mmCIF file of C-alpha atoms in Angstrom:
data_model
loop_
_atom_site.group_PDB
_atom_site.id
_atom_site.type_symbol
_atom_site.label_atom_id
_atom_site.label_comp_id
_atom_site.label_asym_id
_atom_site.label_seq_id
_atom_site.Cartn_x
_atom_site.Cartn_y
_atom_site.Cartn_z
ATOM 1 C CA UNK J 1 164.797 -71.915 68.579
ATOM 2 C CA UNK J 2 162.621 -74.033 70.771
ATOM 3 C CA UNK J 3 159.377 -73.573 67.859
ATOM 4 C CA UNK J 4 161.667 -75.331 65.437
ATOM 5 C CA UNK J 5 162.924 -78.287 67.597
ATOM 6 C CA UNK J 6 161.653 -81.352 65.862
ATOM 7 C CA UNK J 7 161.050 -79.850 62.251
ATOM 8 C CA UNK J 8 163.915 -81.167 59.495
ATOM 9 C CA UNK J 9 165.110 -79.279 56.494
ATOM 10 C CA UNK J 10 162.241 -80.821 54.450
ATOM 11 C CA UNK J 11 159.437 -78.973 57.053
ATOM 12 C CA UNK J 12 161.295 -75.833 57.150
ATOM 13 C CA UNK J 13 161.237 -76.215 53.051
ATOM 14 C CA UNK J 14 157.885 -76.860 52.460
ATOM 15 C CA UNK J 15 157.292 -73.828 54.753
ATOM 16 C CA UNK J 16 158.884 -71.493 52.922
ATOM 17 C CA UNK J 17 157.657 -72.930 49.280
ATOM 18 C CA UNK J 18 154.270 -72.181 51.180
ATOM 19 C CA UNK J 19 155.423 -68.244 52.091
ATOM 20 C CA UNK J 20 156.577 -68.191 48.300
ATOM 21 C CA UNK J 21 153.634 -69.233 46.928
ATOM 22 C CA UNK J 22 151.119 -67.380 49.054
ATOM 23 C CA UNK J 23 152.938 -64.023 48.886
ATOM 24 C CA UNK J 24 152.398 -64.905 44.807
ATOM 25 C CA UNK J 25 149.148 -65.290 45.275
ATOM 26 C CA UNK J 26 148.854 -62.091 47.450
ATOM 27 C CA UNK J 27 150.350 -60.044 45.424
ATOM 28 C CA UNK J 28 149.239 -60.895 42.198
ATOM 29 C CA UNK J 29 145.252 -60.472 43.748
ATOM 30 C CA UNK J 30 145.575 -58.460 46.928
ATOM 31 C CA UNK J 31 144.516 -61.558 48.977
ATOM 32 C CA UNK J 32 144.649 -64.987 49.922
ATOM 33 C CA UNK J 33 148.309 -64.844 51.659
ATOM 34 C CA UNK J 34 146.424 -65.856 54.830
ATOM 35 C CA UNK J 35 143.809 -68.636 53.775
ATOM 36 C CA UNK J 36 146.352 -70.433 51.914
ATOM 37 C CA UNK J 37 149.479 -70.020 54.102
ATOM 38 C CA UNK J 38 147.575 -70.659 57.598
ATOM 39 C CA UNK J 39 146.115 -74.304 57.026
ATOM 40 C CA UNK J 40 149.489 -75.537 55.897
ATOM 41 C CA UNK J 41 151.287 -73.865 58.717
ATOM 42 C CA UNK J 42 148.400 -75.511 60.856
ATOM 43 C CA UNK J 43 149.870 -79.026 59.795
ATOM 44 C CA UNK J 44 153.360 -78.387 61.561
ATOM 45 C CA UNK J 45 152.523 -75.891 64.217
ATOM 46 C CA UNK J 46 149.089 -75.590 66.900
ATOM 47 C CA UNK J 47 146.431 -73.444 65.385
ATOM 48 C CA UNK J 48 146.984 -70.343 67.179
ATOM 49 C CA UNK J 49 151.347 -70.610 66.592
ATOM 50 C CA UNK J 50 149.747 -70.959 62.816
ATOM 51 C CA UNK J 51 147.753 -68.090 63.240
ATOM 52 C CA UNK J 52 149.814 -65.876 65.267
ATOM 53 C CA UNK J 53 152.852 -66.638 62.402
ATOM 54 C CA UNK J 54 150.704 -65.602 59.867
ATOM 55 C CA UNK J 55 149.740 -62.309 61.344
ATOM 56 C CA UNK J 56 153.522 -61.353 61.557
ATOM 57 C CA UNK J 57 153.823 -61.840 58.240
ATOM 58 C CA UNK J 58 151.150 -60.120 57.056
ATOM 59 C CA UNK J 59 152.339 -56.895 59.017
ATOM 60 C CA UNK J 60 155.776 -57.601 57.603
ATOM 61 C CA UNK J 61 155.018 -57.493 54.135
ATOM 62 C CA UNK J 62 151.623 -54.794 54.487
ATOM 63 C CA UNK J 63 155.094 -52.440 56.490
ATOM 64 C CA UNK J 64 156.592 -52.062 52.965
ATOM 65 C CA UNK J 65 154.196 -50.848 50.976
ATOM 66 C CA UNK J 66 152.448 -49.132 53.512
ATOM 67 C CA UNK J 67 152.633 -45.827 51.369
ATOM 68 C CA UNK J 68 150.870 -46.985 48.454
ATOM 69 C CA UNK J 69 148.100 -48.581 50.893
ATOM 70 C CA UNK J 70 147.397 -45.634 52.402
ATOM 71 C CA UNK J 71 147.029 -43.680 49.475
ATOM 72 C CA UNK J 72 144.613 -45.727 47.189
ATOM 73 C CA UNK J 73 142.759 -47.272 50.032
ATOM 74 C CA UNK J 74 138.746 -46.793 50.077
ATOM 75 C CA UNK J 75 137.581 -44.630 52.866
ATOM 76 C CA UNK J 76 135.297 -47.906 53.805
ATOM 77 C CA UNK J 77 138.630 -49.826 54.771
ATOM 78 C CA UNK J 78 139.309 -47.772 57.709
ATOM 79 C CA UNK J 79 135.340 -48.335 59.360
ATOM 80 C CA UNK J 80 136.165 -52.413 58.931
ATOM 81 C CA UNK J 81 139.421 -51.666 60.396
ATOM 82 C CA UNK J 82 137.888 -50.625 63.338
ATOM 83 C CA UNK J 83 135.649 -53.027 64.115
ATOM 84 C CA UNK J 84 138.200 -55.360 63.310
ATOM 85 C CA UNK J 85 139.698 -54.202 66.356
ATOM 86 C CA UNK J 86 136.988 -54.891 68.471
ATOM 87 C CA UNK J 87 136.136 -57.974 67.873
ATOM 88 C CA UNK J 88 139.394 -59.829 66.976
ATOM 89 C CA UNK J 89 140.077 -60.558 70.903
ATOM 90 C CA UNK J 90 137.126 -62.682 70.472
ATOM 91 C CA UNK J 91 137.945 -64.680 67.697
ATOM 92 C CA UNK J 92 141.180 -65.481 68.761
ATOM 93 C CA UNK J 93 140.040 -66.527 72.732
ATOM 94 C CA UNK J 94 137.611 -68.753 71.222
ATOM 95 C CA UNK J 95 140.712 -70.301 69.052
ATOM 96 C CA UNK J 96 142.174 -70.612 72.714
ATOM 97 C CA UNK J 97 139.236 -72.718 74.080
ATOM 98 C CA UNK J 98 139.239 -74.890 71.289
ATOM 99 C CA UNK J 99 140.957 -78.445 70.612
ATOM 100 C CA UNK J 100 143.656 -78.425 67.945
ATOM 101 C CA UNK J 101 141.555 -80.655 66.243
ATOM 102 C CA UNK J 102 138.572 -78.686 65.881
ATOM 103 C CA UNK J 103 140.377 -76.143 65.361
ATOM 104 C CA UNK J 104 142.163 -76.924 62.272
ATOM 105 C CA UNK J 105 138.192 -78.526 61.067
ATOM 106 C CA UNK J 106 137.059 -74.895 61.523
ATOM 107 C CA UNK J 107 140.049 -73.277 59.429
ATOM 108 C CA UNK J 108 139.832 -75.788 56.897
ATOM 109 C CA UNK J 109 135.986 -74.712 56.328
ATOM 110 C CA UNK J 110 136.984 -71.207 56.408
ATOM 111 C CA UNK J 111 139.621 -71.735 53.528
ATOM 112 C CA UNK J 112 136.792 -73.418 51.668
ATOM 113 C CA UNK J 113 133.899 -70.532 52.521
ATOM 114 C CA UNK J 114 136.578 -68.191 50.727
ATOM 115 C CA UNK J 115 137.132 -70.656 47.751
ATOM 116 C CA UNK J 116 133.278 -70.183 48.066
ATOM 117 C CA UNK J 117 133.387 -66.387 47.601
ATOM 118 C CA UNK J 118 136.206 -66.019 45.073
ATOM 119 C CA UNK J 119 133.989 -68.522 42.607
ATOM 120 C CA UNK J 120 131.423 -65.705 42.855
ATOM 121 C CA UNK J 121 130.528 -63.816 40.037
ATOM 122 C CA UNK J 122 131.896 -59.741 39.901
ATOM 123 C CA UNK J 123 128.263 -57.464 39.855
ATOM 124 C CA UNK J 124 128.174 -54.567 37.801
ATOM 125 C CA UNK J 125 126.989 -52.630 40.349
ATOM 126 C CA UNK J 126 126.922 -53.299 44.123
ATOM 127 C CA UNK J 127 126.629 -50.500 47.110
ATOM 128 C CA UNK J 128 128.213 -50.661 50.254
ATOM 129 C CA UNK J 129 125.795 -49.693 53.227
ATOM 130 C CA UNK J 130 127.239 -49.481 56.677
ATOM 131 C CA UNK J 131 125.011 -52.080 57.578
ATOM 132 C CA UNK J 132 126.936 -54.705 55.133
ATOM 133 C CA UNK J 133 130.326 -52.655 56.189
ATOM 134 C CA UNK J 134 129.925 -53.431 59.636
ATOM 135 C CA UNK J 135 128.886 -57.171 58.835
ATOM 136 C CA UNK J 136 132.211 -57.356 57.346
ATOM 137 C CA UNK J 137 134.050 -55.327 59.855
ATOM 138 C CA UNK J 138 132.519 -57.848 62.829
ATOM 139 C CA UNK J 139 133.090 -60.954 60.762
ATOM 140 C CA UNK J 140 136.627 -60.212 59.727
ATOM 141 C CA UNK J 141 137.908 -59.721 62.733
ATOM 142 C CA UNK J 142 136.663 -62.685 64.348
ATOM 143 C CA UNK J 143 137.982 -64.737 61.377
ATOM 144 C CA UNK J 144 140.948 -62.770 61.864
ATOM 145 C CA UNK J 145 141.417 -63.956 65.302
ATOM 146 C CA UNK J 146 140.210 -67.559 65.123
ATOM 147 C CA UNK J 147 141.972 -68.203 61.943
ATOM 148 C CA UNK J 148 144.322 -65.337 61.055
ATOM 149 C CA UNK J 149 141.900 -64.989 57.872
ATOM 150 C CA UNK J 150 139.886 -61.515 57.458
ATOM 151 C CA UNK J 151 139.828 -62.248 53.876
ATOM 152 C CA UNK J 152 136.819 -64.918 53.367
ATOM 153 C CA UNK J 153 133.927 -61.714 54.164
ATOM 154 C CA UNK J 154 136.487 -58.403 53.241
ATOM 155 C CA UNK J 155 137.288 -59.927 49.342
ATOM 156 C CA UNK J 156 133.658 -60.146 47.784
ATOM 157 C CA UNK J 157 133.133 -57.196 49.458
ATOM 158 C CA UNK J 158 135.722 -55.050 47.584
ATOM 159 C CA UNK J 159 136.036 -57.535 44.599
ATOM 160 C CA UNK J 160 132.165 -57.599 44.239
ATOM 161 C CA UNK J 161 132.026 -54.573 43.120
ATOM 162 C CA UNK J 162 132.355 -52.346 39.503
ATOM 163 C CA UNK J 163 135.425 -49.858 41.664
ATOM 164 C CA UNK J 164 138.668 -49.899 40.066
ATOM 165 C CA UNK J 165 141.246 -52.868 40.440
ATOM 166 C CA UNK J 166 143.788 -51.368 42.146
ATOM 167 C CA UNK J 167 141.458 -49.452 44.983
ATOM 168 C CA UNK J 168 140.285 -53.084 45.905
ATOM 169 C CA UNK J 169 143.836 -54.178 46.434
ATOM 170 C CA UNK J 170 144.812 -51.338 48.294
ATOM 171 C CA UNK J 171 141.578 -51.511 50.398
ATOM 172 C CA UNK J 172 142.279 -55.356 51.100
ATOM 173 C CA UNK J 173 146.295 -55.205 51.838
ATOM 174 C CA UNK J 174 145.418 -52.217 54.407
ATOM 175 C CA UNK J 175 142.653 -54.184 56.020
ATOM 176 C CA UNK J 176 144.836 -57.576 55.807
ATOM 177 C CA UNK J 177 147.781 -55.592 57.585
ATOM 178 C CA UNK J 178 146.510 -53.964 60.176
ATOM 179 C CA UNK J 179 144.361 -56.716 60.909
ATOM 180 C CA UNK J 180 147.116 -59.052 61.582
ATOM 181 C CA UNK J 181 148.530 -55.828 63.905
ATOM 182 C CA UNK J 182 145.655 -56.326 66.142
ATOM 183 C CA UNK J 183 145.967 -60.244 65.694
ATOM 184 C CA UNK J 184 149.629 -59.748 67.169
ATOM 185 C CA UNK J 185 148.111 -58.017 70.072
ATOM 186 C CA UNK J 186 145.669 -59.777 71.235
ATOM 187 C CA UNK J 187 147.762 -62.452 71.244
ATOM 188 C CA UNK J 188 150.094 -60.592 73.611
ATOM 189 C CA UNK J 189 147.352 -59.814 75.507
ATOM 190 C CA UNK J 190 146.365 -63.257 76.051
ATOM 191 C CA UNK J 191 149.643 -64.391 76.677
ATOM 192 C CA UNK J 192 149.854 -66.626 73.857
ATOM 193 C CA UNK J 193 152.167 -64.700 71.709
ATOM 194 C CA UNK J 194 155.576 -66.158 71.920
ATOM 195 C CA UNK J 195 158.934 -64.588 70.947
ATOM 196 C CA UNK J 196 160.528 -67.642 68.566
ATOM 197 C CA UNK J 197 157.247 -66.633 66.223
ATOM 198 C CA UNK J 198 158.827 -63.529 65.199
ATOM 199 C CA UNK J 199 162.263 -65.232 64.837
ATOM 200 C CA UNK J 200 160.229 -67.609 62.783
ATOM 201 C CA UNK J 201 158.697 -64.794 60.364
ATOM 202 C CA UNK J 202 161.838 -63.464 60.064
ATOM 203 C CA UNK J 203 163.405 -66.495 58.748
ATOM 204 C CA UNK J 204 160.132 -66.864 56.261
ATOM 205 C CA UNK J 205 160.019 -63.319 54.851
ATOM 206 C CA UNK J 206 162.276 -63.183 52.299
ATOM 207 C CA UNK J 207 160.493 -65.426 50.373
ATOM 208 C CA UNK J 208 157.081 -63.816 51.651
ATOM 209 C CA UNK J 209 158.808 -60.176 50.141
ATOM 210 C CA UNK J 210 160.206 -62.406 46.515
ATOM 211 C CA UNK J 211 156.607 -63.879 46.176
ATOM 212 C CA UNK J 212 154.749 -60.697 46.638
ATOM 213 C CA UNK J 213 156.881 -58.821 44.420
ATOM 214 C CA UNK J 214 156.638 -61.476 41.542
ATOM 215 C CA UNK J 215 153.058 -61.820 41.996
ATOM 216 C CA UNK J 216 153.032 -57.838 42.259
ATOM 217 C CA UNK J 217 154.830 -57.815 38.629
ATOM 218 C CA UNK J 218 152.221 -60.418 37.220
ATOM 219 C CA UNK J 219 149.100 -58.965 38.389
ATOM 220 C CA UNK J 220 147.008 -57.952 35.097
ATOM 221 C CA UNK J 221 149.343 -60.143 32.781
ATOM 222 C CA UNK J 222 147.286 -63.401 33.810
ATOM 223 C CA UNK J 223 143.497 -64.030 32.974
ATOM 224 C CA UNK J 224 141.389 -63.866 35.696
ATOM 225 C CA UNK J 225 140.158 -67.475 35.083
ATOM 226 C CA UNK J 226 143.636 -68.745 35.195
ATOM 227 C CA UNK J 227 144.436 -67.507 38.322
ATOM 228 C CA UNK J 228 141.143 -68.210 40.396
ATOM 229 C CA UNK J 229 141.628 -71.786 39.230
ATOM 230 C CA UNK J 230 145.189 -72.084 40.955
ATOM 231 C CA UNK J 231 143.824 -70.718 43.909
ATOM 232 C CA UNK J 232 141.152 -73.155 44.294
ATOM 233 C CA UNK J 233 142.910 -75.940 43.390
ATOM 234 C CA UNK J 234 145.782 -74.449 46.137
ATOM 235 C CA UNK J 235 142.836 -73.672 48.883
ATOM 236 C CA UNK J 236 141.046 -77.143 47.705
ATOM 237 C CA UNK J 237 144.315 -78.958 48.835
ATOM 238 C CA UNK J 238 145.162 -77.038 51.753
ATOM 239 C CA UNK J 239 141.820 -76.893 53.522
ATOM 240 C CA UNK J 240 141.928 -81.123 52.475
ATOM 241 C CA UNK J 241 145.566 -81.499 54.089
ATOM 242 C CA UNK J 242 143.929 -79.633 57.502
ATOM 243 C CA UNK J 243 140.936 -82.468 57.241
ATOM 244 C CA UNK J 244 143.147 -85.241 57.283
ATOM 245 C CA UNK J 245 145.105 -84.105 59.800
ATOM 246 C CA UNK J 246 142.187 -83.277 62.144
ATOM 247 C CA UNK J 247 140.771 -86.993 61.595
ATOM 248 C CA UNK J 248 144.103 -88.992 61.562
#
């Protein structure tokens, strides 16, 4: 595979101790698979192979539990969904345009903006009106395609607010996957989406599926402190690892 020429045993491990770990992460929250996974990808592979990667295995995992998705999913989830869509061509030609540099500046600020949002304090009561909807329909998507990340405006959404737990997740995971569907896409459509990625995926999802289902099991057995302090400290180092590797 042409994608892994030049990448040891030690790469290809710290890639999939990455998968692991974000796939925890994922499913132990219903999020964050993406803006931890895609800015250590970034430091082996160009920003859009990193982005493009991540999107496959986002559809991978959000394919087997696609039932349970649909079913406790918010109705709002399917109005970001398609204005995801839209405007996810956009993000990712603008990812085209950009140096690999600059590009992996960008992402790293993105992983931080969310380590912003998950810091946020959850409001007893919060609204959604299509106004802030669409704001987070157009904003995810063109995260989605810049950076593979819809979460950063899609997670205080649903976790802002006093719904149940598990609605959130299932809101998110739907959103996540079939953003990364139309991430995949445009890509094709572009002509930047290359074959060996999906070979690639495939060789990273079983420890994406063995993370997610641990982190699956977890979820409500760890304090919600704990856990937002490992992802920061995670998302701190990632989106410090894309710095240095911009600027060295």
């Amino acid at each position: 595979m042409d994608l892994l020429a030049g990448y040891g045993p030690a790469a290809i491990a710290a890639a999939l101790l990455a998968a692991f770990g974000s796939a925890f992460v994922r499913g132990l929250t219903g999020f964050g698979m993406a803006i931890l996974l895609v800015p250590i990808l970034a430091l082996a592979l160009s920003p859009v192979h990193a982005v493009l990667l991540a999107n496959f295995l986002s559809v991978f995992i959000g394919l087997t539990e696609i039932r349970r998705l649909l079913r406790g999913a918010e109705k709002s989830a399917w109005a970001i969904i398609a204005l995801v869509a839209v405007t996810t061509p956009l993000g990712l030609y603008a990812l085209g345009l950009t140096t690999p540099a600059v590009a992996r500046v960008v992402i790293a600020f993105i992983a931080l903006s969310a380590f912003g949002a998950v810091l946020l304090p959850r409001r007893k009561t919060a609204g959604h009106h299509p106004a802030t909807t669409g704001a987070v329909g157009v904003m995810s998507g063109l995260m989605t395609g810049y950076a593979g990340m819809p979460g950063p405006p899609v997670v205080p959404y649903y976790v802002g607010r006093d719904i149940p737990r598990e609605t959130a997740k299932a809101s998110m995971m739907l959103i996540f996957t079939c953003a990364s569907g139309t991430g995949l896409a445009s890509g094709a459509a572009l002509g930047v989406l290359e074959g060996s990625l999906a070979l690639l995926a495939l060789l990273l999802f079983p420890a994406i599926l063995i993370g997610n289902r641990l982190g699956d099991r977890a979820s409500g057995k760890i304090e919600d402190r704990t856990w937002r302090v490992c992802v920061g400290l995670v998302l701190g180092g990632a989106a410090a690892a894309a710095l240095w590797k911009a600027f060295a």
